[in-house]
Amino acid sequence: MEHKEHHRREISFLIFFLMIFLIIFVMALLDMRRGIPVFGIGLPYMIEDVTILVLSVIAMIKAVWHIVTY
């Protein structure tokens, strides 16, 4: 019984992280279209936004992979 609860909790966290990365992805995409950086860390906005987009996609793929293969 405890294993099922642990499994359910882990899947819930993975779905939560998937939603967070989706929100960050959408923010970066919208900010890239507007020409402003997402976080303003000192890089040109295009480099920062594209980096965030790529890393968000990789993170979403990894989260989906863990959900599917768990």
PDB file of C-alpha atoms in Angstrom:
ATOM      1  CA  MET A   1       0.000   0.000   0.000  1.00  0.00           C
ATOM      2  CA  GLU A   2       2.829   2.400   0.825  1.00  0.00           C
ATOM      3  CA  HIS A   3       4.406   1.787  -2.576  1.00  0.00           C
ATOM      4  CA  LYS A   4       1.206   2.925  -4.328  1.00  0.00           C
ATOM      5  CA  GLU A   5       1.097   6.107  -2.254  1.00  0.00           C
ATOM      6  CA  HIS A   6       4.752   6.828  -3.048  1.00  0.00           C
ATOM      7  CA  HIS A   7       4.096   6.175  -6.738  1.00  0.00           C
ATOM      8  CA  ARG A   8       1.074   8.494  -6.771  1.00  0.00           C
ATOM      9  CA  ARG A   9       3.000  11.244  -4.972  1.00  0.00           C
ATOM     10  CA  GLU A  10       5.933  11.012  -7.376  1.00  0.00           C
ATOM     11  CA  ILE A  11       3.653  11.164 -10.430  1.00  0.00           C
ATOM     12  CA  SER A  12       1.914  14.202  -8.899  1.00  0.00           C
ATOM     13  CA  PHE A  13       5.252  15.988  -8.445  1.00  0.00           C
ATOM     14  CA  LEU A  14       6.282  15.155 -12.006  1.00  0.00           C
ATOM     15  CA  ILE A  15       3.020  16.570 -13.375  1.00  0.00           C
ATOM     16  CA  PHE A  16       3.507  19.676 -11.215  1.00  0.00           C
ATOM     17  CA  PHE A  17       7.034  20.151 -12.602  1.00  0.00           C
ATOM     18  CA  LEU A  18       5.715  19.602 -16.123  1.00  0.00           C
ATOM     19  CA  MET A  19       3.219  22.436 -15.610  1.00  0.00           C
ATOM     20  CA  ILE A  20       5.911  24.737 -14.176  1.00  0.00           C
ATOM     21  CA  PHE A  21       8.198  24.128 -17.155  1.00  0.00           C
ATOM     22  CA  LEU A  22       5.274  24.702 -19.529  1.00  0.00           C
ATOM     23  CA  ILE A  23       4.554  28.066 -17.881  1.00  0.00           C
ATOM     24  CA  ILE A  24       8.234  29.059 -18.116  1.00  0.00           C
ATOM     25  CA  PHE A  25       8.282  27.959 -21.770  1.00  0.00           C
ATOM     26  CA  VAL A  26       5.242  30.093 -22.606  1.00  0.00           C
ATOM     27  CA  MET A  27       6.707  33.082 -20.733  1.00  0.00           C
ATOM     28  CA  ALA A  28       9.977  32.792 -22.674  1.00  0.00           C
ATOM     29  CA  LEU A  29       8.140  32.423 -25.974  1.00  0.00           C
ATOM     30  CA  LEU A  30       5.962  35.483 -25.356  1.00  0.00           C
ATOM     31  CA  ASP A  31       8.889  37.568 -24.110  1.00  0.00           C
ATOM     32  CA  MET A  32      10.974  36.575 -27.121  1.00  0.00           C
ATOM     33  CA  ARG A  33       8.206  37.823 -29.422  1.00  0.00           C
ATOM     34  CA  ARG A  34       8.075  41.102 -27.453  1.00  0.00           C
ATOM     35  CA  GLY A  35      11.861  41.482 -27.503  1.00  0.00           C
ATOM     36  CA  ILE A  36      12.429  41.421 -23.746  1.00  0.00           C
ATOM     37  CA  PRO A  37      14.325  38.921 -21.575  1.00  0.00           C
ATOM     38  CA  VAL A  38      12.473  36.639 -19.169  1.00  0.00           C
ATOM     39  CA  PHE A  39      14.746  37.070 -16.160  1.00  0.00           C
ATOM     40  CA  GLY A  40      17.158  39.810 -17.275  1.00  0.00           C
ATOM     41  CA  ILE A  41      20.416  38.129 -16.264  1.00  0.00           C
ATOM     42  CA  GLY A  42      22.596  40.319 -18.472  1.00  0.00           C
ATOM     43  CA  LEU A  43      22.544  38.299 -21.691  1.00  0.00           C
ATOM     44  CA  PRO A  44      20.936  39.574 -24.886  1.00  0.00           C
ATOM     45  CA  TYR A  45      17.217  38.794 -24.759  1.00  0.00           C
ATOM     46  CA  MET A  46      17.308  36.404 -27.737  1.00  0.00           C
ATOM     47  CA  ILE A  47      20.079  34.235 -26.258  1.00  0.00           C
ATOM     48  CA  GLU A  48      18.399  34.143 -22.852  1.00  0.00           C
ATOM     49  CA  ASP A  49      14.944  33.340 -24.203  1.00  0.00           C
ATOM     50  CA  VAL A  50      16.147  30.656 -26.626  1.00  0.00           C
ATOM     51  CA  THR A  51      18.228  29.048 -23.864  1.00  0.00           C
ATOM     52  CA  ILE A  52      15.200  28.990 -21.564  1.00  0.00           C
ATOM     53  CA  LEU A  53      13.016  27.583 -24.356  1.00  0.00           C
ATOM     54  CA  VAL A  54      15.464  24.764 -25.107  1.00  0.00           C
ATOM     55  CA  LEU A  55      16.012  23.883 -21.449  1.00  0.00           C
ATOM     56  CA  SER A  56      12.261  23.942 -20.777  1.00  0.00           C
ATOM     57  CA  VAL A  57      11.582  21.584 -23.679  1.00  0.00           C
ATOM     58  CA  ILE A  58      14.307  19.213 -22.457  1.00  0.00           C
ATOM     59  CA  ALA A  59      12.864  19.317 -18.929  1.00  0.00           C
ATOM     60  CA  MET A  60       9.328  18.656 -20.209  1.00  0.00           C
ATOM     61  CA  ILE A  61      10.530  15.708 -22.289  1.00  0.00           C
ATOM     62  CA  LYS A  62      12.340  14.304 -19.266  1.00  0.00           C
ATOM     63  CA  ALA A  63       9.268  14.709 -17.034  1.00  0.00           C
ATOM     64  CA  VAL A  64       7.009  13.027 -19.590  1.00  0.00           C
ATOM     65  CA  TRP A  65       9.578  10.247 -20.019  1.00  0.00           C
ATOM     66  CA  HIS A  66       9.606   9.607 -16.262  1.00  0.00           C
ATOM     67  CA  ILE A  67       5.798   9.617 -16.108  1.00  0.00           C
ATOM     68  CA  VAL A  68       5.476   7.169 -19.008  1.00  0.00           C
ATOM     69  CA  THR A  69       8.221   4.787 -17.890  1.00  0.00           C
ATOM     70  CA  TYR A  70       7.463   4.786 -14.156  1.00  0.00           C
TER      71      TYR A  70
END
